[in-house]
PDB file of C-alpha atoms in Angstrom:
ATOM      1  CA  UNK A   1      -3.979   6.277 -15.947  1.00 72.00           C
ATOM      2  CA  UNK A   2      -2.944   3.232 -13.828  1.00 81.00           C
ATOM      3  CA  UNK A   3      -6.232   2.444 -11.689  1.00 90.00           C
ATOM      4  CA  UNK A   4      -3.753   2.005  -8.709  1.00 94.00           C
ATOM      5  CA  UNK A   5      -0.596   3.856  -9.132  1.00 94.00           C
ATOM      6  CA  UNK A   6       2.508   3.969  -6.418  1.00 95.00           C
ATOM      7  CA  UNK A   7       6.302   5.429  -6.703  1.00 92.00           C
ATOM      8  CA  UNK A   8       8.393   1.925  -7.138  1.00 91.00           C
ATOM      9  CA  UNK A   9      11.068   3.421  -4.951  1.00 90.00           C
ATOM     10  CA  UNK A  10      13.268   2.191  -3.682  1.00 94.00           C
ATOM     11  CA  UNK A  11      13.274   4.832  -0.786  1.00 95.00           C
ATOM     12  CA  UNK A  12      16.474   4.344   1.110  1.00 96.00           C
ATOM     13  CA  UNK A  13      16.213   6.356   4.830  1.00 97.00           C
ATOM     14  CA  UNK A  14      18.500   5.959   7.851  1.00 97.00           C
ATOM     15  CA  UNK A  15      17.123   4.321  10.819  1.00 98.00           C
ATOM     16  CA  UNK A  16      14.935   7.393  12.767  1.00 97.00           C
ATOM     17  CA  UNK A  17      13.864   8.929   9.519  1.00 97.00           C
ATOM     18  CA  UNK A  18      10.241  10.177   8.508  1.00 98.00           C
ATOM     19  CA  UNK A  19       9.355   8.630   5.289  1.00 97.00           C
ATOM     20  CA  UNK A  20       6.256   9.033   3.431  1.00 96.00           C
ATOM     21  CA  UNK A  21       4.530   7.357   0.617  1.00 93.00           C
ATOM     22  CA  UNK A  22       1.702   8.443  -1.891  1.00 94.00           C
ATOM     23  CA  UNK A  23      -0.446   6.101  -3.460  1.00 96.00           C
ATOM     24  CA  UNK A  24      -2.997   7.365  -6.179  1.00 96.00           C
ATOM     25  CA  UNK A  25      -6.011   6.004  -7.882  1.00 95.00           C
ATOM     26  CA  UNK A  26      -8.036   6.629 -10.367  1.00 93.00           C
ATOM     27  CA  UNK A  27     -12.062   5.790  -9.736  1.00 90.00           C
ATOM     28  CA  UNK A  28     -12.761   8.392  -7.693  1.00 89.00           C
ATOM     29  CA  UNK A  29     -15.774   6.440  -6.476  1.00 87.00           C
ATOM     30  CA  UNK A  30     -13.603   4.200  -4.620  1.00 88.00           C
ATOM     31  CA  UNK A  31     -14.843   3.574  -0.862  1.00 82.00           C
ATOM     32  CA  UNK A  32     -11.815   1.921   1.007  1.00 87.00           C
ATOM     33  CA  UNK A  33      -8.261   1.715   1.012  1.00 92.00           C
ATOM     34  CA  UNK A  34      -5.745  -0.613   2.716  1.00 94.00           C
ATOM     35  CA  UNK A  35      -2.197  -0.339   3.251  1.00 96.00           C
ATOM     36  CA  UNK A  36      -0.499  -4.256   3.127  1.00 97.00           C
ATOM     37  CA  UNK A  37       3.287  -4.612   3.849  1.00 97.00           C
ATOM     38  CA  UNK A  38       5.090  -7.815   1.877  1.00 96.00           C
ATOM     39  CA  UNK A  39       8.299  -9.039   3.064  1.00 96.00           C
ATOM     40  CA  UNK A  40      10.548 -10.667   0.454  1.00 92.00           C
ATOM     41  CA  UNK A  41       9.472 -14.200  -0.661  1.00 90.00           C
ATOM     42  CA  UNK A  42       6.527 -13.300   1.894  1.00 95.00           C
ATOM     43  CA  UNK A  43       3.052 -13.663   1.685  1.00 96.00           C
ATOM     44  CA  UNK A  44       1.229  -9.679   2.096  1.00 97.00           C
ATOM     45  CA  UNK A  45      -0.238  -8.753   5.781  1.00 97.00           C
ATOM     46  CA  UNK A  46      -2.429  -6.154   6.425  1.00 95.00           C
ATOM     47  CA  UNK A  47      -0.829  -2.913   7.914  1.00 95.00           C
ATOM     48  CA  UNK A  48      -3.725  -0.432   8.343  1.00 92.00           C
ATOM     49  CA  UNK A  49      -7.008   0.118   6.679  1.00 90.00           C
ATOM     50  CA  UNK A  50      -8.301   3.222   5.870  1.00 88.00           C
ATOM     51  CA  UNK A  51     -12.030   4.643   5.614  1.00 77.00           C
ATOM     52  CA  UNK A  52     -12.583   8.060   5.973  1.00 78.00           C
ATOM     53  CA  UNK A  53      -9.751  10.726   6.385  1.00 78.00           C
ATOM     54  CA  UNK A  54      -6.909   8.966   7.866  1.00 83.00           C
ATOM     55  CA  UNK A  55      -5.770   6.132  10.267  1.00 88.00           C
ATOM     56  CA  UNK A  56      -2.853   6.300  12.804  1.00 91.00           C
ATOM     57  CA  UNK A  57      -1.489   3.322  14.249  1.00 92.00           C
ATOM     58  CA  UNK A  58       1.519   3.619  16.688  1.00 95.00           C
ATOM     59  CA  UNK A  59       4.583   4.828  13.913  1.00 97.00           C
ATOM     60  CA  UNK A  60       2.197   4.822  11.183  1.00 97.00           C
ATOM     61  CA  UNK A  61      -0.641   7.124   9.475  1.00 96.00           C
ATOM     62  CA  UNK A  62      -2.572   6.670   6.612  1.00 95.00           C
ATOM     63  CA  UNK A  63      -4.394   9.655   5.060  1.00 94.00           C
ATOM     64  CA  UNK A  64      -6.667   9.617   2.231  1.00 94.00           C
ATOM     65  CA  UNK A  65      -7.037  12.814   0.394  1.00 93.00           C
ATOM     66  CA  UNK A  66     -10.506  12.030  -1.712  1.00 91.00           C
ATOM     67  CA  UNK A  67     -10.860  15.199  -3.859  1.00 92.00           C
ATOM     68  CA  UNK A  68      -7.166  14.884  -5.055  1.00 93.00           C
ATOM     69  CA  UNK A  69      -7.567  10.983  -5.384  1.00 94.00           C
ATOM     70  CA  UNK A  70      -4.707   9.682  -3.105  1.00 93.00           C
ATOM     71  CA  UNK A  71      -3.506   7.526  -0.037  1.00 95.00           C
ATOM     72  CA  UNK A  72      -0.264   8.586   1.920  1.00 96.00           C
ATOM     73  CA  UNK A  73       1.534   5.917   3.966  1.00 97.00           C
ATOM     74  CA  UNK A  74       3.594   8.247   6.845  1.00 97.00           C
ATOM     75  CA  UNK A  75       6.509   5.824   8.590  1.00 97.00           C
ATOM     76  CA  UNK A  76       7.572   7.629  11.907  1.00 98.00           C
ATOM     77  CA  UNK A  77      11.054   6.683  13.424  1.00 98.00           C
ATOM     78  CA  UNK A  78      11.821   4.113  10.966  1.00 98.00           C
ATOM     79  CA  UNK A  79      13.065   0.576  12.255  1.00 98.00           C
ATOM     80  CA  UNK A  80      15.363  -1.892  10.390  1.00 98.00           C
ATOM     81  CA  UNK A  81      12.056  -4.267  10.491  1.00 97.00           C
ATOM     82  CA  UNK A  82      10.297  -2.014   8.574  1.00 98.00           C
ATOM     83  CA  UNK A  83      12.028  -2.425   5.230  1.00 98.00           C
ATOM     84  CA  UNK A  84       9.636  -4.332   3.291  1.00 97.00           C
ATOM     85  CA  UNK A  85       7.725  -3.361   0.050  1.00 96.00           C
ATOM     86  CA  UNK A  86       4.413  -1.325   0.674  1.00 97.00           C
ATOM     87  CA  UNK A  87       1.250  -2.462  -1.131  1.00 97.00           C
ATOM     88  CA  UNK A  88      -1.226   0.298  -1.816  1.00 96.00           C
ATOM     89  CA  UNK A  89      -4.980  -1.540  -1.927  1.00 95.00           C
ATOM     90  CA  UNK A  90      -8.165   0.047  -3.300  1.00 93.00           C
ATOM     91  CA  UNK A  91     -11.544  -1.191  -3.096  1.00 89.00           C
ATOM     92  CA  UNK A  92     -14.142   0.458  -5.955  1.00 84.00           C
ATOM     93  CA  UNK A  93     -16.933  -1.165  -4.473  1.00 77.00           C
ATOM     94  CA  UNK A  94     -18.773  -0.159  -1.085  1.00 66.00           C
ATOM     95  CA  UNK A  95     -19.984  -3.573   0.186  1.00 62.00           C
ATOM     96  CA  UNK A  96     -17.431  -5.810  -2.444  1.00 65.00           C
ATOM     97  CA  UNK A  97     -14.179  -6.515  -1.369  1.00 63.00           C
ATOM     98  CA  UNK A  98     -13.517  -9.467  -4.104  1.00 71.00           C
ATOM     99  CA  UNK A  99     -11.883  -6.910  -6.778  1.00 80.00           C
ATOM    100  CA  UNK A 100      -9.457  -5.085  -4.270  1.00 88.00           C
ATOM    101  CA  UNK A 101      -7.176  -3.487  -6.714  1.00 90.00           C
ATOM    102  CA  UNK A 102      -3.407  -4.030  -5.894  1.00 93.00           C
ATOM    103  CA  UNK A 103      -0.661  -1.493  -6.624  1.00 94.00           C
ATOM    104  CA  UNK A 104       2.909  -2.561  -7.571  1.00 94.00           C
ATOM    105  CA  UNK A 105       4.127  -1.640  -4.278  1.00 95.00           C
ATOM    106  CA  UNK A 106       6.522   0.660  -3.184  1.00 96.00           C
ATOM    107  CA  UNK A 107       9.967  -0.836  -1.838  1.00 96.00           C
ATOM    108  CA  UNK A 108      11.696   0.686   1.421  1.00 97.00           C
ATOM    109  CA  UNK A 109      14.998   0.004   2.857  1.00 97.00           C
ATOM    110  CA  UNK A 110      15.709   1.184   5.951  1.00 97.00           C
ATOM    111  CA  UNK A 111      19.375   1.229   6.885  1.00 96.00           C
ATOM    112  CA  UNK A 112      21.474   1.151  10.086  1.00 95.00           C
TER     113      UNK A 112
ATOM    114  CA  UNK B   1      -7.817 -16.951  16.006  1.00 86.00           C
ATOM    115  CA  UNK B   2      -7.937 -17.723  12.797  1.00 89.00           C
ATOM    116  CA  UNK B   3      -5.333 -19.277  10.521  1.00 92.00           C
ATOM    117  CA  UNK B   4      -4.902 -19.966   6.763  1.00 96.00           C
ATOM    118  CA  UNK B   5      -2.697 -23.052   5.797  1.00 96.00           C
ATOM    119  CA  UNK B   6      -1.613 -23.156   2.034  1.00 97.00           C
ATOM    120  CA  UNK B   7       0.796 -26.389   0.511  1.00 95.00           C
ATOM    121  CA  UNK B   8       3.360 -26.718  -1.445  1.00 95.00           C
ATOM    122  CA  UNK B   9       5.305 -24.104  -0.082  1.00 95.00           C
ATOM    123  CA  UNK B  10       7.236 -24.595  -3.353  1.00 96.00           C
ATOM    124  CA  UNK B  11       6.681 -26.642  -6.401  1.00 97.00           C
ATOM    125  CA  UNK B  12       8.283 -27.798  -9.131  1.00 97.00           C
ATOM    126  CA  UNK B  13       6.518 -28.724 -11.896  1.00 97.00           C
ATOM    127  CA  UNK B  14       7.457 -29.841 -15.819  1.00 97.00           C
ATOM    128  CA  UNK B  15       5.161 -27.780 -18.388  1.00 97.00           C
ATOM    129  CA  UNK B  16       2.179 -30.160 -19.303  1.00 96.00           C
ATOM    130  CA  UNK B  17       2.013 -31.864 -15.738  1.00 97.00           C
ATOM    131  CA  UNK B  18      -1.132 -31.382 -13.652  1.00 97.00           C
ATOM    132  CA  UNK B  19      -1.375 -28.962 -10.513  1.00 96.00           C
ATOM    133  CA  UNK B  20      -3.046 -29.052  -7.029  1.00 97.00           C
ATOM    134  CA  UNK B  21      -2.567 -26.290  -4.090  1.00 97.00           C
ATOM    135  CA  UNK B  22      -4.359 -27.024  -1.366  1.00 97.00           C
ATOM    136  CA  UNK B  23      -5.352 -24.141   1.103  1.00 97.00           C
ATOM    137  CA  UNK B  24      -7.422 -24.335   3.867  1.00 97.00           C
ATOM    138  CA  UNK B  25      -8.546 -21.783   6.934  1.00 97.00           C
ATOM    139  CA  UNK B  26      -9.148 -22.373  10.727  1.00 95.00           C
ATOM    140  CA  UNK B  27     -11.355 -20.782  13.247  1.00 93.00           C
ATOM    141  CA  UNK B  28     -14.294 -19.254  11.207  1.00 91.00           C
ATOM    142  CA  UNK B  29     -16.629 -20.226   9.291  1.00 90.00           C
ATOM    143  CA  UNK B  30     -18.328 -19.869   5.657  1.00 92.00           C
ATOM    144  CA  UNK B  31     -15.779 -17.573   4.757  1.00 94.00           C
ATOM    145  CA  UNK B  32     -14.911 -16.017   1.746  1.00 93.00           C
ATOM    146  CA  UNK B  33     -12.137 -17.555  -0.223  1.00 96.00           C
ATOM    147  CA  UNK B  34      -9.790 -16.095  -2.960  1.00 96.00           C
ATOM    148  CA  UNK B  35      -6.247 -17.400  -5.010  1.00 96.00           C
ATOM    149  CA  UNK B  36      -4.526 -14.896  -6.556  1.00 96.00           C
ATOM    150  CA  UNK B  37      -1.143 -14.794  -8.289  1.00 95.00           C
ATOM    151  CA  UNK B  38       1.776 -12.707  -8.145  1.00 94.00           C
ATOM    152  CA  UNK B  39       4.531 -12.732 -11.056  1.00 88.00           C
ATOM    153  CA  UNK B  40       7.307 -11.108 -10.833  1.00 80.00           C
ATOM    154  CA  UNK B  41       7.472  -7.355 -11.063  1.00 76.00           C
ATOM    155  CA  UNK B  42       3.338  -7.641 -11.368  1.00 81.00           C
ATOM    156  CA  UNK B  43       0.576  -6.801  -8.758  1.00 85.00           C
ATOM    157  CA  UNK B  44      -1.784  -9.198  -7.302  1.00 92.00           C
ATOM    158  CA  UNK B  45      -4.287 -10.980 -10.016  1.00 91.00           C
ATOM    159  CA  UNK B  46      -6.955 -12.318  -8.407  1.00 92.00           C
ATOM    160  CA  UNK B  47      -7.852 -15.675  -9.714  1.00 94.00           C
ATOM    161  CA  UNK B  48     -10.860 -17.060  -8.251  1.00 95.00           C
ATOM    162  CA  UNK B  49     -12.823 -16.145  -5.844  1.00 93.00           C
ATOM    163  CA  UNK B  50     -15.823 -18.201  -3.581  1.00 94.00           C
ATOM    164  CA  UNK B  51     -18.532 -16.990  -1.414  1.00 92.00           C
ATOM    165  CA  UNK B  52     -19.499 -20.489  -0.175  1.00 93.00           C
ATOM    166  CA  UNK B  53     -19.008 -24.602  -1.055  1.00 94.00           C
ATOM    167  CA  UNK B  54     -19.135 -25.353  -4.697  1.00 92.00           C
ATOM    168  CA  UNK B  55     -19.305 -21.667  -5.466  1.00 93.00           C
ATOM    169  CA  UNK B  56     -16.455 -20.339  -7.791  1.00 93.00           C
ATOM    170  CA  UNK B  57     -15.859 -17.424  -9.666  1.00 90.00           C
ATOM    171  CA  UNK B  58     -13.139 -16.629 -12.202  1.00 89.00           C
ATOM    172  CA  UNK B  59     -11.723 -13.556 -12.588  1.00 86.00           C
ATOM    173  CA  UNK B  60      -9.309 -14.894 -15.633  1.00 81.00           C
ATOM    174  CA  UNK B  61      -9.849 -16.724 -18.156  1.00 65.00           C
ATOM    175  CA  UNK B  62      -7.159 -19.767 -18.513  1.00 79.00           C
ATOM    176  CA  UNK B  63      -5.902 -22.904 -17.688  1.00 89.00           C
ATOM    177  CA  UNK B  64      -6.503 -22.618 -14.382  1.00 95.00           C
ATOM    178  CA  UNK B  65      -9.409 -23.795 -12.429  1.00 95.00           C
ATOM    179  CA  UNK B  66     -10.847 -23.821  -8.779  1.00 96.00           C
ATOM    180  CA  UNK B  67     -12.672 -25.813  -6.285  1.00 96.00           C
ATOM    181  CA  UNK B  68     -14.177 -25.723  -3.016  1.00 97.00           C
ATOM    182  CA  UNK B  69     -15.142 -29.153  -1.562  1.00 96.00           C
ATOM    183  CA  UNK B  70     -15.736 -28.122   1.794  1.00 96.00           C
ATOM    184  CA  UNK B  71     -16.678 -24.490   3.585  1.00 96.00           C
ATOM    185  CA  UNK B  72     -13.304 -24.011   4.550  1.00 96.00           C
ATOM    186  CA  UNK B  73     -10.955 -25.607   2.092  1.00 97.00           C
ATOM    187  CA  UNK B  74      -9.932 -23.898  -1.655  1.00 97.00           C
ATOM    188  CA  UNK B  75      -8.045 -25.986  -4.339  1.00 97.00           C
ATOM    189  CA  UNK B  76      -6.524 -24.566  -7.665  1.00 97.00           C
ATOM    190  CA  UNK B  77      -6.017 -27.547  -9.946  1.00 96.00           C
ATOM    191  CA  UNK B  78      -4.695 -27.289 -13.756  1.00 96.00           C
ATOM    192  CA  UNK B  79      -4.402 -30.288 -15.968  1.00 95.00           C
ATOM    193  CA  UNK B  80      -1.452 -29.170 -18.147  1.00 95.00           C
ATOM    194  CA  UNK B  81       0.610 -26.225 -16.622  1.00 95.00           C
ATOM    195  CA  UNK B  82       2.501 -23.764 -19.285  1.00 94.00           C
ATOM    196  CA  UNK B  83       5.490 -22.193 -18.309  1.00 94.00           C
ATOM    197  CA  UNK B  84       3.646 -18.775 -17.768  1.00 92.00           C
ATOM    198  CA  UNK B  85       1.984 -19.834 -14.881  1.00 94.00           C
ATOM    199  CA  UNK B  86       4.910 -19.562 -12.649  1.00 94.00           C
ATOM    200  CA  UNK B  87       4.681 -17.406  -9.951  1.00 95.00           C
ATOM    201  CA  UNK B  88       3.689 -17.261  -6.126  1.00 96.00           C
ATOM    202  CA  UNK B  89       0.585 -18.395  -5.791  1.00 97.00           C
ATOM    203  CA  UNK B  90      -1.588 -16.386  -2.512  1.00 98.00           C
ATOM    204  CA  UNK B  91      -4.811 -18.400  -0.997  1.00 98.00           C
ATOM    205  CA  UNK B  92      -7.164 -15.641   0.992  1.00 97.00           C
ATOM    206  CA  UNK B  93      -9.613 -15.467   3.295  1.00 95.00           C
ATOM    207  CA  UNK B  94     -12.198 -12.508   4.151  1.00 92.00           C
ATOM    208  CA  UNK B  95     -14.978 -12.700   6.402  1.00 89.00           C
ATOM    209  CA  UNK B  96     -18.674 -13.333   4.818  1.00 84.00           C
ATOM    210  CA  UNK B  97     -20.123 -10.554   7.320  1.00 78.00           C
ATOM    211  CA  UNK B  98     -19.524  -7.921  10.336  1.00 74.00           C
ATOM    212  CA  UNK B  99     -17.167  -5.130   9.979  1.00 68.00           C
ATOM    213  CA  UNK B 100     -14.083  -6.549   8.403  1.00 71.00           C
ATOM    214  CA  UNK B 101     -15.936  -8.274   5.109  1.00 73.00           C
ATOM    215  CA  UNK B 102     -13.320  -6.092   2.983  1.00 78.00           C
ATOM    216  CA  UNK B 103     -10.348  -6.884   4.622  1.00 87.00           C
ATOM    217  CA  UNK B 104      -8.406  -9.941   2.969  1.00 93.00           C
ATOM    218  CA  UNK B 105      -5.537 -12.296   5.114  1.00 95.00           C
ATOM    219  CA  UNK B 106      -3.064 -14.193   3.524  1.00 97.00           C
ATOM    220  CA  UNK B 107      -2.102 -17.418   3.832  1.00 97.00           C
ATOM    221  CA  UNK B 108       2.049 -18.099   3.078  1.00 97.00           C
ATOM    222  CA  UNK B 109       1.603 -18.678  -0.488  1.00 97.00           C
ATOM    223  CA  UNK B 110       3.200 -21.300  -2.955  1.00 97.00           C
ATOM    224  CA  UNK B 111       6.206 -20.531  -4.973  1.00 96.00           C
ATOM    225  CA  UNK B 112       5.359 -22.542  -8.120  1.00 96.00           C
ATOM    226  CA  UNK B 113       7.904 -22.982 -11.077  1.00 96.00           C
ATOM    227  CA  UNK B 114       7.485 -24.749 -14.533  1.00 96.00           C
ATOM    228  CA  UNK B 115       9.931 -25.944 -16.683  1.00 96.00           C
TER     229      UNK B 115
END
């Protein structure tokens, strides 16, 4: 099993649309989770962090589901900005945040 | 606010020549430092990683090396590149303490080809 594992997509949605994303992981002793959007050709910028159950910021809500191992990226009333690829982060280390593990990232396309 | 400054945006470069990337961070201090990679159709790889002046470590064995001259200024050198080491090359910064020690920024990279 992939220590960081996430759907490739792409997920193609209509502007408006709900669209989730689950990202899974395998150390189940892992302390903190980020979610990092990359634009094409772009360097990766942090979108929301998560520590304990969930995050909500504005559109967006993270959830972290420990005993099943998994993050969930939910995109409310999708925009045309927000087509980018998603980067699912993991951090096995309370205190250590020099081995983040990156996922491959999950690509969304949001169209008009 | 802080800022992270990386150059070359892109590069160039014949296998076997030498390589510096330059990357260096505004409006903190003693923070910690990191150069990953990203190929194509790969996740990050971290590279390097510093915790304070002269202080490097490597996550990856190969041609590849890093230094850090001053607190807020990280340099990946090689002498000969190989045509595997193409790929966008991602300076980051993290702060050394407070809340937010596990959250990394980006600087805008350096697309890097060998021929």
């Amino acid at each position: 099993r992939k220590e960081v594992e996430q759907d490739p997509g792409p997920f193609n949605v209509p502007e408006g649309a709900t669209v989730a994303f689950n990202c899974t992981y395998s150390n189940s002793a892992s302390q903190s989770f980020f979610w990092y959007r990359q634009d094409c050709r772009k360097e990766p910028k942090l979108l929301m962090s998560v520590y304990s159950s969930g995050n909500e910021d504005g559109r967006f809500t993270a959830q972290l589901n420990r005993a099943s191992q998994y993050i969930s990226l939910l995109i409310r009333d999708s925009k045309l900005s927000d087509s980018a690829t998603y980067l699912c982060v993991v951090n096995p280390q309370a205190g250590n945040n020099r081995k983040l593990i990156w996922g491959l990232g999950t690509s969304l396309a949001v169209n008009p | 606010s802080q800022t992270i400054h990386q150059w070359p945006a892109t590069l160039v470069q014949p296998v076997g020549s030498p390589l510096s990337l330059e990357c260096t961070v505004e409006g903190t201090s003693n923070p910690n430092l990191y150069w990953y990679r990203q190929a194509a159709g790969r996740g990050l790889q971290l590279l390097f990683y510093s915790v304070g002046i002269g202080q490097i470590s490597s996550e990856v064995p190969q041609n590849l090396s890093a230094s850090r001259p001053q607190d807020r200024q990280f340099i990946l050198s090689s002498k000969k590149l190989l045509l595997s080491d193409s790929g966008f090359y991602l300076c980051a910064w993290s702060p050394s303490r407070g809340l937010k020690q596990e959250t990394q920024y980006f600087g805008p990279g350096t697309r890097l080809l060998v021929l």
